[in-house]
Coordinates of C-alpha atoms in Angstrom, one line a residue:
Chain A
X1 CA 9.9 -22.7 8.9
X2 CA 13.4 -24.3 8.7
X3 CA 12.5 -26.1 5.5
X4 CA 11.2 -22.9 4.0
X5 CA 14.6 -21.2 4.7
X6 CA 16.5 -24.0 3.1
X7 CA 14.3 -23.9 0.0
X8 CA 14.8 -20.2 -0.2
X9 CA 18.5 -20.4 0.1
X10 CA 18.6 -23.1 -2.6
X11 CA 16.5 -20.9 -4.9
X12 CA 18.7 -17.9 -4.3
X13 CA 21.9 -20.0 -5.1
X14 CA 20.3 -21.3 -8.3
X15 CA 19.3 -17.7 -9.3
X16 CA 22.9 -16.4 -8.7
X17 CA 24.3 -19.4 -10.6
X18 CA 22.0 -18.8 -13.5
X19 CA 22.8 -15.1 -13.7
X20 CA 26.6 -15.7 -13.6
X21 CA 26.6 -18.6 -16.1
X22 CA 23.3 -18.9 -18.0
X23 CA 24.8 -21.3 -20.6
X24 CA 25.0 -24.0 -17.9
X25 CA 21.2 -24.1 -17.7
X26 CA 20.8 -24.4 -21.5
X27 CA 19.4 -27.9 -21.1
X28 CA 16.5 -26.7 -19.0
X29 CA 15.3 -24.1 -21.6
X30 CA 16.2 -26.0 -24.8
X31 CA 12.9 -27.9 -25.1
X32 CA 11.0 -24.6 -25.1
X33 CA 12.4 -23.2 -28.4
X34 CA 11.6 -24.3 -31.9
X35 CA 13.9 -24.4 -34.9
X36 CA 17.1 -22.4 -34.5
X37 CA 15.9 -19.8 -32.0
X38 CA 18.5 -18.8 -29.4
X39 CA 17.9 -20.6 -26.2
X40 CA 19.6 -18.2 -23.8
X41 CA 18.9 -14.4 -24.0
X42 CA 21.6 -13.1 -26.3
X43 CA 21.0 -9.4 -26.5
X44 CA 23.0 -8.5 -23.3
X45 CA 24.3 -9.9 -20.1
X46 CA 21.4 -11.2 -17.9
X47 CA 23.5 -10.3 -14.8
X48 CA 24.0 -6.8 -15.9
X49 CA 20.3 -6.3 -16.7
X50 CA 19.3 -7.8 -13.4
X51 CA 21.7 -5.5 -11.5
X52 CA 20.4 -2.5 -13.4
X53 CA 16.8 -3.5 -12.6
X54 CA 17.6 -3.8 -8.9
X55 CA 19.4 -0.5 -8.9
X56 CA 16.4 1.4 -10.5
X57 CA 14.1 -0.2 -7.9
X58 CA 16.5 0.6 -5.0
X59 CA 16.9 4.2 -6.0
X60 CA 13.2 4.7 -6.5
X61 CA 12.1 3.0 -3.3
X62 CA 14.7 4.9 -1.2
X63 CA 13.6 8.2 -2.6
X64 CA 9.9 7.3 -2.2
X65 CA 10.5 6.2 1.4
X66 CA 12.3 9.4 2.3
X67 CA 9.6 11.6 0.9
X68 CA 6.6 9.5 2.0
X69 CA 7.7 9.2 5.6
X70 CA 8.6 12.9 5.7
X71 CA 5.1 13.8 4.4
X72 CA 3.4 11.4 6.7
X73 CA 5.3 12.9 9.7
X74 CA 4.3 16.4 8.5
X75 CA 0.6 15.7 8.3
X76 CA 0.5 14.1 11.7
X77 CA 2.1 17.1 13.4
X78 CA -0.2 19.9 14.6
X79 CA 1.2 22.2 11.9
X80 CA 0.1 19.9 9.0
X81 CA -3.0 18.5 10.6
X82 CA -5.2 20.5 8.1
X83 CA -3.7 18.3 5.3
X84 CA -4.4 15.0 7.0
X85 CA -7.9 14.2 5.6
X86 CA -7.0 15.4 2.1
X87 CA -3.7 13.5 2.0
X88 CA -5.7 10.3 3.0
X89 CA -8.1 10.6 0.1
X90 CA -5.3 11.6 -2.3
X91 CA -3.4 8.5 -1.4
X92 CA -6.6 6.5 -2.1
X93 CA -7.2 8.3 -5.4
X94 CA -3.6 7.8 -6.4
X95 CA -3.9 4.1 -6.1
X96 CA -6.5 4.0 -8.8
X97 CA -3.9 5.2 -11.3
X98 CA -2.5 2.2 -13.2
X99 CA 1.3 2.1 -13.2
X100 CA 1.5 1.9 -17.0
X101 CA -0.4 5.2 -17.2
X102 CA 2.0 6.9 -14.8
X103 CA 4.9 5.5 -16.8
X104 CA 3.6 6.5 -20.2
X105 CA 2.7 10.0 -19.0
X106 CA 6.2 10.6 -17.6
X107 CA 7.7 10.1 -21.1
X108 CA 6.7 13.4 -22.7
X109 CA 8.3 15.3 -19.9
X110 CA 11.4 13.2 -19.4
X111 CA 12.0 11.5 -22.7
X112 CA 12.7 7.8 -23.1
X113 CA 15.1 5.7 -21.0
X114 CA 15.6 5.2 -17.3
X115 CA 14.4 8.6 -16.1
X116 CA 10.6 8.1 -16.7
X117 CA 10.8 4.7 -15.2
X118 CA 12.5 6.0 -12.1
X119 CA 9.9 8.8 -11.8
X120 CA 7.0 6.4 -12.3
X121 CA 8.4 3.9 -9.8
X122 CA 9.0 6.8 -7.3
X123 CA 5.5 8.2 -7.6
X124 CA 3.8 4.8 -7.5
X125 CA 6.0 3.7 -4.6
X126 CA 5.0 6.7 -2.5
X127 CA 1.5 5.6 -1.8
X128 CA 1.9 2.3 0.1
X129 CA 4.7 3.8 2.3
X130 CA 2.7 7.0 2.9
X131 CA -0.4 5.1 3.8
X132 CA 1.4 2.7 6.1
X133 CA 3.4 5.4 7.9
X134 CA 0.1 7.3 8.5
X135 CA -1.5 4.1 9.9
X136 CA 1.6 3.5 12.0
X137 CA 1.8 7.0 13.4
X138 CA -1.9 7.4 14.0
X139 CA -2.6 4.0 15.6
X140 CA -0.1 4.2 18.4
X141 CA -1.1 2.9 21.8
X142 CA -2.5 5.9 23.6
X143 CA -0.9 4.9 26.9
X144 CA 2.6 5.0 25.5
X145 CA 2.3 8.4 23.9
X146 CA 0.7 9.7 27.1
X147 CA 3.5 8.3 29.1
X148 CA 6.1 9.9 26.8
X149 CA 4.3 13.2 27.2
X150 CA 4.1 12.8 30.9
X151 CA 7.9 12.2 31.1
X152 CA 8.3 15.7 29.7
X153 CA 9.5 14.6 26.2
X154 CA 9.4 17.3 23.6
X155 CA 7.5 16.7 20.3
X156 CA 10.7 15.9 18.5
X157 CA 11.9 13.5 21.2
X158 CA 8.5 11.7 21.2
X159 CA 8.7 11.4 17.4
X160 CA 12.2 10.0 17.2
X161 CA 12.3 7.9 20.4
X162 CA 8.7 6.7 20.7
X163 CA 6.5 7.2 17.7
X164 CA 8.8 6.2 14.8
X165 CA 10.3 3.2 16.5
X166 CA 6.8 1.9 17.3
X167 CA 5.5 2.6 13.9
X168 CA 8.6 1.1 12.2
X169 CA 7.3 -2.4 11.5
X170 CA 4.2 -1.0 9.8
X171 CA 6.3 1.5 7.8
X172 CA 8.5 -1.4 6.7
X173 CA 5.5 -3.3 5.5
X174 CA 4.7 -0.3 3.3
X175 CA 8.3 -0.3 2.0
X176 CA 7.9 -4.0 1.2
X177 CA 4.7 -3.5 -0.7
X178 CA 6.3 -0.6 -2.5
X179 CA 9.4 -2.7 -3.4
X180 CA 7.4 -5.6 -4.8
X181 CA 5.2 -3.2 -6.9
X182 CA 8.3 -1.4 -8.1
X183 CA 10.0 -4.7 -9.1
X184 CA 7.0 -5.5 -11.2
X185 CA 6.5 -2.0 -12.6
X186 CA 10.2 -1.8 -13.6
X187 CA 9.6 -4.6 -16.1
X188 CA 7.1 -2.4 -17.8
X189 CA 9.8 0.3 -17.9
X190 CA 11.5 -1.5 -20.8
X191 CA 8.6 -0.5 -23.0
X192 CA 10.0 3.0 -22.7
X193 CA 13.6 1.8 -23.3
X194 CA 14.8 1.5 -19.7
X195 CA 17.3 -1.4 -19.3
X196 CA 15.3 -3.8 -17.1
X197 CA 14.4 -7.4 -17.1
X198 CA 11.2 -6.5 -19.0
X199 CA 13.5 -6.3 -22.0
X200 CA 14.1 -10.0 -21.9
X201 CA 10.4 -10.8 -21.6
X202 CA 9.4 -8.4 -24.3
X203 CA 12.1 -9.7 -26.6
X204 CA 10.6 -13.1 -26.1
X205 CA 7.1 -12.0 -26.7
X206 CA 8.1 -10.2 -29.9
X207 CA 10.1 -13.2 -31.4
X208 CA 7.7 -15.8 -30.0
X209 CA 10.5 -17.2 -27.9
X210 CA 9.0 -18.8 -24.8
X211 CA 12.5 -19.5 -23.4
X212 CA 13.2 -15.7 -23.2
X213 CA 9.9 -15.0 -21.6
X214 CA 10.5 -17.7 -19.0
X215 CA 14.0 -16.5 -18.2
X216 CA 12.9 -12.9 -17.7
X217 CA 9.8 -13.9 -15.8
X218 CA 11.5 -16.4 -13.6
X219 CA 14.3 -13.9 -12.6
X220 CA 11.8 -11.1 -11.7
X221 CA 9.4 -13.5 -10.1
X222 CA 12.1 -15.2 -7.9
X223 CA 13.6 -11.8 -7.0
X224 CA 10.2 -10.5 -6.0
X225 CA 9.3 -13.5 -3.9
X226 CA 12.7 -13.6 -2.2
X227 CA 12.8 -9.9 -1.4
X228 CA 9.2 -10.0 -0.2
X229 CA 10.0 -12.9 2.2
X230 CA 13.3 -11.3 3.4
X231 CA 11.5 -8.0 4.2
X232 CA 8.6 -9.9 5.9
X233 CA 11.1 -11.7 8.1
X234 CA 12.8 -8.5 9.0
X235 CA 9.4 -7.0 9.9
X236 CA 8.5 -9.9 12.1
X237 CA 11.8 -9.6 13.8
X238 CA 11.4 -5.9 14.4
X239 CA 7.8 -6.2 15.6
X240 CA 8.9 -8.8 18.1
X241 CA 11.6 -6.5 19.3
X242 CA 9.4 -3.5 19.7
X243 CA 6.8 -5.8 21.3
X244 CA 9.4 -7.0 23.8
X245 CA 10.7 -3.5 24.6
X246 CA 7.2 -2.4 25.1
X247 CA 6.6 -5.2 27.6
X248 CA 9.8 -4.4 29.3
X249 CA 8.8 -0.7 29.6
X250 CA 5.4 -1.7 31.0
Chain B
X1 CA 2.3 35.1 -2.0
X2 CA 4.0 38.0 -0.2
X3 CA 0.8 40.1 -0.7
X4 CA -1.3 37.3 0.5
X5 CA 0.8 36.8 3.6
X6 CA 0.9 40.5 4.4
X7 CA -2.9 40.8 4.1
X8 CA -3.3 37.6 6.1
X9 CA -1.1 39.1 8.9
X10 CA -3.2 42.3 9.0
X11 CA -6.6 40.7 9.2
X12 CA -5.8 37.3 10.7
X13 CA -8.3 38.1 13.5
X14 CA -11.3 37.4 11.3
X15 CA -10.1 36.2 8.0
X16 CA -7.6 33.4 8.6
X17 CA -6.2 31.6 5.5
X18 CA -6.3 27.9 5.5
X19 CA -2.9 26.4 4.8
X20 CA -4.2 24.1 2.1
X21 CA -5.7 27.2 0.5
X22 CA -2.3 28.9 0.4
X23 CA -0.8 25.8 -1.3
X24 CA -3.7 25.7 -3.9
X25 CA -3.3 29.5 -4.5
X26 CA 0.4 29.0 -5.2
X27 CA -0.4 26.2 -7.7
X28 CA -3.0 28.4 -9.3
X29 CA -0.4 31.3 -9.8
X30 CA 2.1 28.9 -11.2
X31 CA -0.5 27.4 -13.5
X32 CA -1.6 30.8 -14.8
X33 CA 2.0 31.6 -15.7
X34 CA 2.7 28.4 -17.6
X35 CA 1.6 27.6 -21.1
X36 CA -2.2 26.9 -21.2
X37 CA -2.1 24.9 -24.4
X38 CA 0.6 23.5 -26.6
X39 CA 0.6 24.1 -30.4
X40 CA 2.3 21.6 -32.7
X41 CA 2.6 21.9 -36.5
X42 CA 1.9 18.2 -36.8
X43 CA 1.2 15.1 -34.6
X44 CA 4.7 14.2 -33.4
X45 CA 6.9 17.3 -33.6
X46 CA 7.9 19.2 -30.4
X47 CA 5.3 21.7 -29.4
X48 CA 5.5 25.4 -28.5
X49 CA 3.6 26.6 -25.5
X50 CA 0.8 29.2 -25.7
X51 CA 0.3 31.3 -22.6
X52 CA -3.2 32.2 -21.3
X53 CA -3.1 35.5 -23.3
X54 CA -2.1 33.9 -26.6
X55 CA -4.2 30.8 -26.3
X56 CA -7.6 32.4 -26.3
X57 CA -9.3 35.4 -28.0
X58 CA -9.1 38.5 -25.8
X59 CA -12.7 38.3 -24.5
X60 CA -12.4 34.7 -23.4
X61 CA -9.0 35.4 -21.9
X62 CA -10.7 38.1 -19.7
X63 CA -13.5 35.8 -18.8
X64 CA -11.1 32.9 -17.9
X65 CA -8.9 35.3 -15.9
X66 CA -11.9 36.6 -14.0
X67 CA -13.0 33.1 -13.1
X68 CA -9.5 32.1 -12.1
X69 CA -9.2 35.1 -9.8
X70 CA -12.5 34.3 -8.2
X71 CA -11.4 30.7 -7.7
X72 CA -8.1 31.9 -6.3
X73 CA -9.9 34.1 -3.7
X74 CA -12.3 31.3 -2.7
X75 CA -9.4 28.9 -2.4
X76 CA -7.5 31.2 -0.1
X77 CA -10.2 32.4 2.2
X78 CA -11.9 30.3 4.8
X79 CA -15.3 30.2 3.3
X80 CA -18.0 27.6 3.7
X81 CA -16.8 24.2 2.5
X82 CA -19.9 23.8 0.3
X83 CA -19.1 27.0 -1.4
X84 CA -15.6 25.8 -2.1
X85 CA -17.0 22.6 -3.6
X86 CA -19.4 24.4 -5.9
X87 CA -16.8 27.0 -7.0
X88 CA -14.2 24.3 -7.5
X89 CA -16.5 22.3 -9.8
X90 CA -17.5 25.4 -11.7
X91 CA -13.9 26.5 -12.3
X92 CA -13.1 23.0 -13.5
X93 CA -15.9 23.2 -16.0
X94 CA -14.8 26.6 -17.2
X95 CA -11.3 25.3 -17.6
X96 CA -12.4 22.3 -19.6
X97 CA -14.6 24.5 -21.9
X98 CA -11.8 27.0 -22.4
X99 CA -9.2 24.4 -23.3
X100 CA -11.6 23.4 -26.1
X101 CA -12.1 27.0 -27.2
X102 CA -8.4 27.5 -27.2
X103 CA -8.0 24.5 -29.6
X104 CA -10.7 26.1 -31.9
X105 CA -8.9 29.5 -31.7
X106 CA -5.4 28.2 -32.4
X107 CA -6.2 25.7 -35.2
X108 CA -5.2 27.5 -38.4
X109 CA -7.9 27.3 -41.1
X110 CA -7.6 24.6 -43.7
X111 CA -4.8 22.9 -41.7
X112 CA -5.6 19.4 -40.7
X113 CA -2.1 18.6 -39.4
X114 CA -1.7 21.0 -36.6
X115 CA -2.4 19.7 -33.1
X116 CA -3.4 21.5 -30.0
X117 CA -3.1 19.8 -26.6
X118 CA -3.5 21.0 -23.0
X119 CA -0.3 22.4 -21.6
X120 CA 1.3 22.3 -18.2
X121 CA -0.6 25.4 -17.2
X122 CA -4.0 23.7 -17.9
X123 CA -3.0 20.6 -16.0
X124 CA -1.7 22.6 -13.0
X125 CA -4.8 24.7 -12.8
X126 CA -7.0 21.5 -13.1
X127 CA -4.9 19.9 -10.4
X128 CA -5.2 22.9 -8.1
X129 CA -9.0 23.0 -8.3
X130 CA -9.3 19.2 -8.2
X131 CA -7.4 19.4 -4.9
X132 CA -9.9 22.0 -3.7
X133 CA -12.8 19.8 -4.7
X134 CA -11.2 16.6 -3.2
X135 CA -10.6 18.4 0.1
X136 CA -14.1 19.8 0.2
X137 CA -15.6 16.3 -0.6
X138 CA -13.4 14.7 2.1
X139 CA -14.5 17.3 4.7
X140 CA -18.2 17.2 3.9
X141 CA -18.4 13.4 4.4
X142 CA -21.4 12.9 2.2
X143 CA -23.6 9.9 2.4
X144 CA -23.1 7.1 0.0
X145 CA -26.0 8.1 -2.2
X146 CA -24.9 11.7 -2.4
X147 CA -21.4 10.6 -3.5
X148 CA -22.9 8.4 -6.2
X149 CA -25.1 11.3 -7.3
X150 CA -22.1 13.6 -7.6
X151 CA -20.2 11.0 -9.6
X152 CA -23.2 10.6 -11.9
X153 CA -23.4 14.4 -12.3
X154 CA -19.7 14.7 -13.1
X155 CA -20.0 11.8 -15.6
X156 CA -23.0 13.5 -17.2
X157 CA -21.2 16.8 -17.4
X158 CA -18.2 15.2 -19.1
X159 CA -20.5 13.4 -21.5
X160 CA -22.3 16.6 -22.4
X161 CA -19.0 18.4 -22.9
X162 CA -17.7 15.6 -25.2
X163 CA -21.0 15.3 -27.1
X164 CA -21.4 19.0 -27.7
X165 CA -18.2 19.0 -29.7
X166 CA -16.5 21.8 -27.7
X167 CA -13.4 19.7 -27.3
X168 CA -13.3 18.3 -30.8
X169 CA -10.3 20.2 -31.9
X170 CA -8.2 19.0 -29.1
X171 CA -5.4 16.6 -30.1
X172 CA -6.6 13.7 -27.9
X173 CA -10.1 13.8 -29.6
X174 CA -8.5 14.1 -33.0
X175 CA -6.8 10.8 -32.2
X176 CA -10.1 9.4 -31.1
X177 CA -11.9 10.6 -34.3
X178 CA -9.5 8.7 -36.5
X179 CA -10.1 5.5 -34.5
X180 CA -13.5 5.7 -32.9
X181 CA -14.5 2.1 -33.9
X182 CA -11.3 0.7 -32.5
X183 CA -11.7 2.8 -29.3
X184 CA -15.1 1.3 -28.5
X185 CA -14.0 -2.2 -29.4
X186 CA -10.9 -1.9 -27.0
X187 CA -13.2 -0.4 -24.4
X188 CA -15.5 -3.4 -24.5
X189 CA -12.4 -5.7 -24.4
X190 CA -11.0 -3.8 -21.4
X191 CA -14.3 -4.1 -19.5
X192 CA -14.6 -7.8 -20.5
X193 CA -11.1 -8.5 -19.2
X194 CA -11.5 -6.6 -15.9
X195 CA -15.0 -7.6 -15.0
X196 CA -14.7 -11.1 -16.4
X197 CA -11.6 -11.8 -14.3
X198 CA -13.3 -10.4 -11.2
X199 CA -16.5 -12.4 -11.9
X200 CA -14.6 -15.7 -12.2
X201 CA -12.5 -14.8 -9.2
X202 CA -15.6 -14.3 -7.1
X203 CA -17.1 -17.6 -8.3
X204 CA -14.0 -19.5 -7.4
X205 CA -12.6 -17.3 -4.6
X206 CA -15.6 -17.1 -2.3
X207 CA -16.1 -20.9 -2.1
X208 CA -12.4 -21.3 -1.7
X209 CA -12.4 -18.8 1.1
X210 CA -15.2 -20.6 2.8
X211 CA -13.3 -23.9 2.4
X212 CA -10.2 -22.2 3.9
X213 CA -12.2 -20.9 6.8
X214 CA -13.7 -24.3 7.6
X215 CA -10.4 -26.3 7.1
X216 CA -7.7 -24.4 9.1
X217 CA -5.1 -27.1 8.1
X218 CA -5.0 -26.0 4.5
X219 CA -5.6 -22.3 5.1
X220 CA -2.0 -21.1 5.5
X221 CA -0.8 -23.2 2.5
X222 CA -3.5 -21.9 0.1
X223 CA -3.0 -18.3 1.2
X224 CA 0.8 -18.6 0.9
X225 CA 0.6 -19.9 -2.6
X226 CA -1.8 -17.1 -3.6
X227 CA 0.5 -14.6 -1.9
X228 CA 3.4 -15.8 -4.1
X229 CA 1.3 -15.5 -7.2
X230 CA 0.6 -11.9 -6.2
X231 CA 4.3 -11.0 -6.1
X232 CA 5.0 -12.3 -9.7
X233 CA 5.1 -9.2 -11.9
X234 CA 2.1 -9.0 -14.2
X235 CA 4.1 -8.8 -17.4
X236 CA 6.0 -12.0 -16.4
X237 CA 2.8 -13.9 -15.5
X238 CA 1.1 -12.8 -18.8
X239 CA 4.2 -14.1 -20.6
X240 CA 4.4 -17.3 -18.6
X241 CA 0.8 -18.3 -19.3
X242 CA 1.3 -18.2 -23.0
X243 CA 3.1 -21.6 -23.2
X244 CA 0.6 -23.6 -21.1
X245 CA -2.4 -22.1 -22.8
X246 CA -0.9 -22.8 -26.2
X247 CA -0.4 -26.4 -25.1
X248 CA -4.1 -26.5 -23.9
X249 CA -5.3 -25.1 -27.2
X250 CA -3.3 -27.7 -29.1
X251 CA -4.2 -30.8 -27.0
X252 CA -7.5 -30.3 -25.4
X253 CA -10.3 -30.8 -27.9
X254 CA -12.7 -27.9 -28.2
X255 CA -10.4 -25.5 -26.3
X256 CA -9.6 -23.6 -29.4
X257 CA -13.3 -23.4 -30.4
X258 CA -14.1 -21.4 -27.3
X259 CA -11.2 -19.0 -28.0
X260 CA -8.4 -20.4 -25.9
X261 CA -5.0 -19.7 -27.5
X262 CA -1.4 -18.9 -26.4
X263 CA -1.7 -15.2 -27.0
X264 CA -4.6 -12.9 -26.8
X265 CA -7.5 -12.7 -24.4
X266 CA -7.2 -16.1 -22.7
X267 CA -3.8 -15.7 -21.0
X268 CA -4.7 -12.1 -20.1
X269 CA -8.0 -13.2 -18.5
X270 CA -6.3 -16.1 -16.7
X271 CA -3.5 -13.9 -15.3
X272 CA -5.9 -11.3 -14.1
X273 CA -8.0 -14.0 -12.5
X274 CA -4.9 -15.3 -10.6
X275 CA -4.1 -11.8 -9.4
X276 CA -7.7 -11.4 -8.2
X277 CA -7.9 -14.6 -6.2
X278 CA -5.8 -13.6 -3.2
X279 CA -7.7 -10.5 -2.0
X280 CA -11.1 -12.3 -2.5
X281 CA -10.1 -15.5 -0.7
X282 CA -8.2 -13.6 2.1
X283 CA -11.1 -11.2 2.7
X284 CA -13.7 -14.0 2.7
X285 CA -11.7 -15.8 5.4
X286 CA -11.3 -12.6 7.4
X287 CA -14.9 -11.7 7.0
X288 CA -16.1 -15.1 8.2
X289 CA -13.7 -15.0 11.1
X290 CA -15.1 -11.7 12.2
X291 CA -18.6 -13.1 12.5
X292 CA -19.5 -12.6 16.2
X293 CA -19.5 -15.8 18.2
X294 CA -22.9 -14.9 19.7
X295 CA -24.6 -14.8 16.3
X296 CA -23.2 -18.2 15.4
X297 CA -24.3 -19.6 18.8
X298 CA -27.8 -18.2 18.5
X299 CA -28.1 -19.7 15.0
X300 CA -26.9 -23.1 16.3
X301 CA -29.4 -22.8 19.2
X302 CA -32.2 -22.2 16.8
X303 CA -31.3 -25.6 15.3
X304 CA -29.9 -24.3 12.0
X305 CA -27.8 -26.7 9.9
X306 CA -24.3 -25.7 8.9
X307 CA -25.5 -24.9 5.4
X308 CA -28.4 -22.7 6.7
X309 CA -26.0 -20.9 9.1
X310 CA -23.6 -20.2 6.2
X311 CA -26.3 -18.7 4.0
X312 CA -28.4 -17.0 6.6
X313 CA -25.9 -15.8 9.2
X314 CA -22.2 -16.1 8.2
X315 CA -22.2 -14.9 4.6
X316 CA -24.5 -11.9 5.2
X317 CA -22.4 -10.8 8.1
X318 CA -19.1 -11.3 6.2
X319 CA -20.5 -9.6 3.1
X320 CA -19.1 -6.1 3.6
X321 CA -15.5 -7.5 4.1
X322 CA -15.8 -9.7 1.0
X323 CA -17.1 -6.7 -0.9
X324 CA -14.0 -4.7 0.2
X325 CA -11.9 -7.4 -1.3
X326 CA -13.9 -7.2 -4.6
X327 CA -13.4 -3.5 -4.7
X328 CA -9.6 -3.8 -4.3
X329 CA -9.5 -6.4 -7.0
X330 CA -11.7 -4.5 -9.5
X331 CA -9.7 -1.3 -9.3
X332 CA -6.5 -3.3 -9.6
X333 CA -7.7 -5.3 -12.6
X334 CA -8.9 -2.2 -14.5
X335 CA -5.3 -0.9 -14.2
X336 CA -3.6 -4.2 -14.9
X337 CA -5.8 -4.9 -18.0
X338 CA -3.8 -2.2 -19.8
X339 CA -0.8 -4.6 -19.8
X340 CA -2.8 -7.2 -21.6
X341 CA -2.2 -5.3 -24.8
X342 CA 1.4 -6.5 -24.7
X343 CA 0.4 -10.0 -25.4
X344 CA -2.4 -9.2 -27.8
X345 CA -5.2 -9.2 -25.3
X346 CA -6.6 -5.9 -26.3
X347 CA -8.0 -3.2 -24.0
X348 CA -7.0 0.4 -23.6
X349 CA -3.4 -0.6 -23.3
X350 CA -3.4 -1.0 -27.1
X351 CA -3.4 2.8 -27.4
X352 CA -0.9 3.4 -24.6
X353 CA 1.6 1.1 -26.2
X354 CA 0.9 2.3 -29.7
X355 CA 1.4 5.8 -28.5
X356 CA 4.7 5.0 -26.7
X357 CA 5.8 3.3 -30.0
X358 CA 5.0 6.3 -32.1
X359 CA 6.0 8.9 -29.4
X360 CA 2.5 10.2 -29.9
X361 CA 1.5 11.3 -26.4
X362 CA -2.0 12.2 -27.2
X363 CA -2.5 8.6 -28.2
X364 CA -1.1 7.5 -24.8
X365 CA -3.6 9.8 -23.2
X366 CA -6.4 8.3 -25.2
X367 CA -5.6 5.0 -23.6
X368 CA -4.7 6.2 -20.1
X369 CA -7.5 8.8 -19.4
X370 CA -10.4 6.3 -19.8
X371 CA -8.5 3.7 -17.8
X372 CA -8.0 6.1 -14.9
X373 CA -11.5 7.4 -15.1
X374 CA -12.9 3.8 -15.1
X375 CA -10.8 2.8 -12.2
X376 CA -11.7 5.9 -10.3
X377 CA -15.4 5.5 -10.9
X378 CA -15.3 1.8 -9.9
X379 CA -13.6 2.8 -6.7
X380 CA -16.2 5.4 -5.8
X381 CA -19.1 3.2 -6.7
X382 CA -17.9 0.2 -4.8
X383 CA -16.8 2.3 -1.8
X384 CA -20.4 3.6 -1.7
X385 CA -21.9 0.1 -1.9
X386 CA -19.6 -1.1 0.8
X387 CA -20.7 1.7 3.0
X388 CA -24.4 1.0 2.3
X389 CA -24.2 -2.7 3.2
X390 CA -22.0 -2.0 6.3
X391 CA -24.5 0.4 8.0
X392 CA -26.8 -1.5 10.3
X393 CA -30.3 -1.7 8.8
X394 CA -32.7 0.8 10.2
X395 CA -35.9 -0.5 11.7
X396 CA -38.7 -0.2 9.2

């Protein structure tokens, strides 16, 4: 576990160093190009594109989390109980839609650029979070919710103090899935002219420049793995904490 | 809505609305007010909406409105769920026929450039009644065979509708007509990529899963590596495989003869294969772990060898879980195969990306609609199969 952490920190440091000064790493990519092809991506700053990529993902995932958790809370209350079975199967059906299709179909409504990418990421990000929040809220230990009710907690108190905190690690797992999917889908966003790392990969594919493909792919891949690991660690930490607090309560 | 609510208030004692019905009814009203179809003078100019009244000849407008009002009423009232299902399917069929008729009606004579495509109104109405059907199907909890039967019936209805030529004047089918050969070729490619990757992943993944299950020391390592592969964005993995496969094509004798090259089908298939591996290996391990201890003990007591136990006890019992992994992977690969078009791998993605390039949205739809339909059908079929193999066998 310790070694894993050291490796991850080194990888993160390398990634930041590469983004700030890509020319320093010219030697590593030089063997990949033929003739006088440019070695380092030269149609914009890699750092700027990466930040833009992360911003799009962050905005989309934040919005998706807000709506998905809200909806999941709604359908698990008595008022929205009628929607529960349908929302389950809609979430299932929604997952059969390929991200590219969602992205492409958003273009006629929103035009080219960042907007359709944001919407596609948002819509596609909803499903895992919604599904996990549902799982979290419907699989609570019966004894705990009974105890909360027995203590005379109102519905709102139960939701905020018992149900959501207990479901939180599962919800976070949904956010993690959603973030990783969004990081990947955002690269496809550059086919509709959003400024994301996909731009670097596609520029490489179009000019047959393996070095570009590798740079774009490496940055997205490393980001995805690091963010995935960081969120998993946070989840384990939170699960341990709620587990401990549950034991303390019992 | 106010009328509906007022009425609901008055007669709530015996005619309660269901909440989902109110939502569907609202969507129906919104859909009826929005443009039913969109008329464009040629393939890529901006379109102008045609409302329900303008989009059809007066008789058909009346028929469609009557059907929609009937659908509205059935959606709103608490009627038998089966009735909702049947009415929902019927309204969807009427909508599909009418959007085709609208295209016939709006296409000016001797004008081959004008395009008619379904408008926001059509999509909203379709969405509303699809919601009604989905809700009814969820509530009725049909048996696996019934669900397969319904899927087959819907597929047959769509086939008849397409074959009859009712929809031929719609823009998406005009796009199809000009590239019918390419369409079927890309369809074959798409299926080859998705099913090929899954097939190879099963051949490699199930033995790997058995190996992981039997050798706990390597289990975590293998699953971690596969997990990392899963987080690499597809477009990057496709791109990154180009270089090694180009090298293989150059240096391994015979590799090029069997079609391996840097771009095209080979890297796409390999990338999809890598993505498919994790769910299959992980589900094989979980499935084998969930085999009841008692079954294994009994098998050992009967004097079965390890190999016999694997084939006769463990794999059959783990099969539903492995199949669930295959379902996840198949649906995922059908969607991901669209991205293969970016590296020359073919598939329906070709039309999606061509359409994005030419800002021709009907072309995008020509690629996206079959992909979604295929993924959806695969999900329904495999869900049904999983259910059939999971139910304990009845005594004969």
